[in-house]
Amino acid sequence: MANSINLLYASLPLGTLIPKTRAKSVFKKPFPKFVVRAVQENEGGARRLVDIIRILPDLSKNYFKSPSRRTLFGGISLLGGFYVAQTISLSFGALGVNDVIAAVLCVLLTEYVTRFYYGRPKVTFPVALLNNFKMGFTYGLFIDAFKLAS
């Protein structure tokens, strides 16, 4: 039985016993040691932060090609605008301070996004997400106004 494992017991200073195995090594070479080296000119190894930042626009463009993902993030943007509108309305309405300034900032935000969206010859996906955020924001303010009126 050339492949059998012999068990030896070695005692530790505290008197405990641990099994110690003696067998043939399965690995031909010893384990490689951990080597740290600087990456020069991106040789196929780890990437530098600058390289990752350069790749991000292409990755996001490929990620958002799917219509289901575009719809999902459009809905998230719409609900995010609704949430921000409810938060602004609740915080400034409860305090009763700077209500007029908050209303002016909300109107300026929506008008600026509207001009930015409709002033472009071609609407890109991030601009469409911004418009969805604006629609959710406006919807949230209208809903809050209806809650206050009832």
mmCIF file of C-alpha atoms in Angstrom:
data_model
loop_
_atom_site.group_PDB
_atom_site.id
_atom_site.type_symbol
_atom_site.label_atom_id
_atom_site.label_comp_id
_atom_site.label_asym_id
_atom_site.label_seq_id
_atom_site.Cartn_x
_atom_site.Cartn_y
_atom_site.Cartn_z
ATOM 1 C CA MET A 1 0.000 0.000 0.000
ATOM 2 C CA ALA A 2 2.133 2.796 -1.316
ATOM 3 C CA ASN A 3 -0.661 5.394 -1.112
ATOM 4 C CA SER A 4 -1.605 4.824 2.505
ATOM 5 C CA ILE A 5 -1.252 7.640 5.012
ATOM 6 C CA ASN A 6 0.665 7.079 8.200
ATOM 7 C CA LEU A 7 -0.730 8.937 11.179
ATOM 8 C CA LEU A 8 1.668 10.091 13.823
ATOM 9 C CA TYR A 9 0.696 11.926 16.942
ATOM 10 C CA ALA A 10 2.887 14.709 18.190
ATOM 11 C CA SER A 11 2.281 16.127 21.606
ATOM 12 C CA LEU A 12 2.197 19.854 22.136
ATOM 13 C CA PRO A 13 3.568 21.499 25.230
ATOM 14 C CA LEU A 14 0.054 21.775 26.633
ATOM 15 C CA GLY A 15 -0.451 18.037 26.398
ATOM 16 C CA THR A 16 -2.914 18.022 23.481
ATOM 17 C CA LEU A 17 -2.528 15.616 20.626
ATOM 18 C CA ILE A 18 -2.794 16.591 16.962
ATOM 19 C CA PRO A 19 -2.590 14.242 13.996
ATOM 20 C CA LYS A 20 0.418 14.696 11.777
ATOM 21 C CA THR A 21 0.209 13.102 8.336
ATOM 22 C CA ARG A 22 3.037 11.720 6.300
ATOM 23 C CA ALA A 23 2.135 11.065 2.666
ATOM 24 C CA LYS A 24 3.334 11.702 -0.819
ATOM 25 C CA SER A 25 2.756 15.217 -2.081
ATOM 26 C CA VAL A 26 -0.007 15.527 -4.631
ATOM 27 C CA PHE A 27 1.451 18.743 -6.035
ATOM 28 C CA LYS A 28 4.444 18.542 -8.338
ATOM 29 C CA LYS A 29 5.636 22.041 -7.460
ATOM 30 C CA PRO A 30 5.434 23.864 -4.174
ATOM 31 C CA PHE A 31 2.686 26.470 -3.821
ATOM 32 C CA PRO A 32 3.507 29.696 -5.650
ATOM 33 C CA LYS A 33 4.382 32.539 -3.372
ATOM 34 C CA PHE A 34 2.373 35.737 -3.377
ATOM 35 C CA VAL A 35 4.151 38.174 -5.667
ATOM 36 C CA VAL A 36 3.349 41.877 -5.874
ATOM 37 C CA ARG A 37 4.472 43.670 -8.977
ATOM 38 C CA ALA A 38 3.647 46.965 -10.623
ATOM 39 C CA VAL A 39 1.558 46.760 -13.758
ATOM 40 C CA GLN A 40 3.130 48.551 -16.664
ATOM 41 C CA GLU A 41 1.035 49.406 -19.704
ATOM 42 C CA ASN A 42 -1.783 47.077 -18.649
ATOM 43 C CA GLU A 43 -0.239 43.723 -19.559
ATOM 44 C CA GLY A 44 -3.449 41.818 -19.103
ATOM 45 C CA GLY A 45 -3.145 41.679 -15.339
ATOM 46 C CA ALA A 46 -4.823 43.896 -12.807
ATOM 47 C CA ARG A 47 -6.102 47.219 -14.038
ATOM 48 C CA ARG A 48 -5.273 50.610 -12.741
ATOM 49 C CA LEU A 49 -7.970 52.958 -11.521
ATOM 50 C CA VAL A 50 -7.557 55.222 -14.538
ATOM 51 C CA ASP A 51 -8.152 52.287 -16.883
ATOM 52 C CA ILE A 52 -11.319 51.332 -15.032
ATOM 53 C CA ILE A 53 -12.614 54.904 -15.220
ATOM 54 C CA ARG A 54 -11.924 54.975 -18.961
ATOM 55 C CA ILE A 55 -13.866 51.748 -19.508
ATOM 56 C CA LEU A 56 -16.960 52.763 -17.472
ATOM 57 C CA PRO A 57 -18.802 54.668 -20.259
ATOM 58 C CA ASP A 58 -18.577 51.691 -22.618
ATOM 59 C CA LEU A 59 -19.645 49.287 -19.889
ATOM 60 C CA SER A 60 -22.651 51.407 -18.977
ATOM 61 C CA LYS A 61 -23.610 51.831 -22.636
ATOM 62 C CA ASN A 62 -23.565 48.066 -23.111
ATOM 63 C CA TYR A 63 -25.394 47.494 -19.813
ATOM 64 C CA PHE A 64 -28.278 49.803 -20.720
ATOM 65 C CA LYS A 65 -28.869 48.359 -24.197
ATOM 66 C CA SER A 66 -31.498 46.033 -22.786
ATOM 67 C CA PRO A 67 -34.984 47.615 -22.866
ATOM 68 C CA SER A 68 -35.924 45.988 -19.562
ATOM 69 C CA ARG A 69 -32.977 47.606 -17.797
ATOM 70 C CA ARG A 70 -33.794 50.973 -19.335
ATOM 71 C CA THR A 71 -37.380 50.653 -18.127
ATOM 72 C CA LEU A 72 -36.269 49.558 -14.671
ATOM 73 C CA PHE A 73 -33.910 52.481 -14.190
ATOM 74 C CA GLY A 74 -36.488 54.877 -15.646
ATOM 75 C CA GLY A 75 -38.949 53.723 -12.998
ATOM 76 C CA ILE A 76 -36.339 54.009 -10.274
ATOM 77 C CA SER A 77 -35.589 57.552 -11.423
ATOM 78 C CA LEU A 78 -39.286 58.432 -11.424
ATOM 79 C CA LEU A 79 -39.764 57.063 -7.904
ATOM 80 C CA GLY A 80 -36.569 58.786 -6.755
ATOM 81 C CA GLY A 81 -37.971 62.144 -7.869
ATOM 82 C CA PHE A 82 -41.224 61.389 -6.053
ATOM 83 C CA TYR A 83 -39.293 60.546 -2.878
ATOM 84 C CA VAL A 84 -37.200 63.738 -3.040
ATOM 85 C CA ALA A 85 -40.349 65.839 -3.555
ATOM 86 C CA GLN A 86 -42.050 64.249 -0.559
ATOM 87 C CA THR A 87 -38.937 64.776 1.575
ATOM 88 C CA ILE A 88 -38.597 68.438 0.614
ATOM 89 C CA SER A 89 -42.301 69.084 1.139
ATOM 90 C CA LEU A 90 -42.296 67.365 4.514
ATOM 91 C CA SER A 91 -39.156 69.022 5.855
ATOM 92 C CA PHE A 92 -39.900 72.581 4.769
ATOM 93 C CA GLY A 93 -43.637 72.286 5.436
ATOM 94 C CA ALA A 94 -43.153 71.023 8.982
ATOM 95 C CA LEU A 95 -40.674 73.712 9.897
ATOM 96 C CA GLY A 96 -42.609 76.580 8.329
ATOM 97 C CA VAL A 97 -39.321 78.337 7.601
ATOM 98 C CA ASN A 98 -38.089 79.217 4.119
ATOM 99 C CA ASP A 99 -41.151 77.794 2.368
ATOM 100 C CA VAL A 100 -40.981 80.415 -0.371
ATOM 101 C CA ILE A 101 -37.283 79.818 -1.011
ATOM 102 C CA ALA A 102 -37.826 76.060 -1.231
ATOM 103 C CA ALA A 103 -40.700 76.573 -3.685
ATOM 104 C CA VAL A 104 -38.585 78.867 -5.862
ATOM 105 C CA LEU A 105 -35.750 76.331 -5.925
ATOM 106 C CA CYS A 106 -38.169 73.546 -6.884
ATOM 107 C CA VAL A 107 -39.626 75.612 -9.742
ATOM 108 C CA LEU A 108 -36.147 76.578 -10.954
ATOM 109 C CA LEU A 109 -35.048 72.950 -10.886
ATOM 110 C CA THR A 110 -38.008 71.734 -12.907
ATOM 111 C CA GLU A 111 -37.774 74.579 -15.432
ATOM 112 C CA TYR A 112 -34.050 74.091 -15.914
ATOM 113 C CA VAL A 113 -34.421 70.339 -16.473
ATOM 114 C CA THR A 114 -37.308 70.953 -18.903
ATOM 115 C CA ARG A 115 -35.242 73.431 -20.921
ATOM 116 C CA PHE A 116 -32.236 71.101 -20.845
ATOM 117 C CA TYR A 117 -34.303 68.114 -22.013
ATOM 118 C CA TYR A 118 -36.294 69.794 -24.785
ATOM 119 C CA GLY A 119 -33.400 71.945 -25.986
ATOM 120 C CA ARG A 120 -31.369 68.946 -27.138
ATOM 121 C CA PRO A 121 -31.559 67.633 -30.683
ATOM 122 C CA LYS A 122 -30.981 64.040 -29.502
ATOM 123 C CA VAL A 123 -32.066 62.746 -26.112
ATOM 124 C CA THR A 124 -29.576 60.383 -24.494
ATOM 125 C CA PHE A 125 -30.410 57.891 -21.780
ATOM 126 C CA PRO A 126 -28.953 59.914 -18.843
ATOM 127 C CA VAL A 127 -30.924 62.965 -19.974
ATOM 128 C CA ALA A 128 -34.072 60.834 -20.177
ATOM 129 C CA LEU A 129 -33.391 59.626 -16.612
ATOM 130 C CA LEU A 130 -33.086 63.251 -15.506
ATOM 131 C CA ASN A 131 -36.431 64.031 -17.150
ATOM 132 C CA ASN A 132 -38.002 61.009 -15.416
ATOM 133 C CA PHE A 133 -36.654 62.325 -12.109
ATOM 134 C CA LYS A 134 -38.254 65.698 -12.872
ATOM 135 C CA MET A 135 -41.598 64.076 -13.690
ATOM 136 C CA GLY A 136 -41.540 62.137 -10.409
ATOM 137 C CA PHE A 137 -40.562 65.306 -8.557
ATOM 138 C CA THR A 138 -43.443 67.275 -10.059
ATOM 139 C CA TYR A 139 -45.883 64.437 -9.435
ATOM 140 C CA GLY A 140 -44.778 64.243 -5.797
ATOM 141 C CA LEU A 141 -45.361 67.967 -5.295
ATOM 142 C CA PHE A 142 -48.834 67.744 -6.863
ATOM 143 C CA ILE A 143 -49.786 64.776 -4.694
ATOM 144 C CA ASP A 144 -48.600 66.609 -1.589
ATOM 145 C CA ALA A 145 -50.624 69.670 -2.574
ATOM 146 C CA PHE A 146 -53.732 67.488 -2.928
ATOM 147 C CA LYS A 147 -53.060 65.975 0.500
ATOM 148 C CA LEU A 148 -52.876 69.440 2.038
ATOM 149 C CA ALA A 149 -56.051 70.620 0.308
ATOM 150 C CA SER A 150 -58.220 67.800 1.635
#
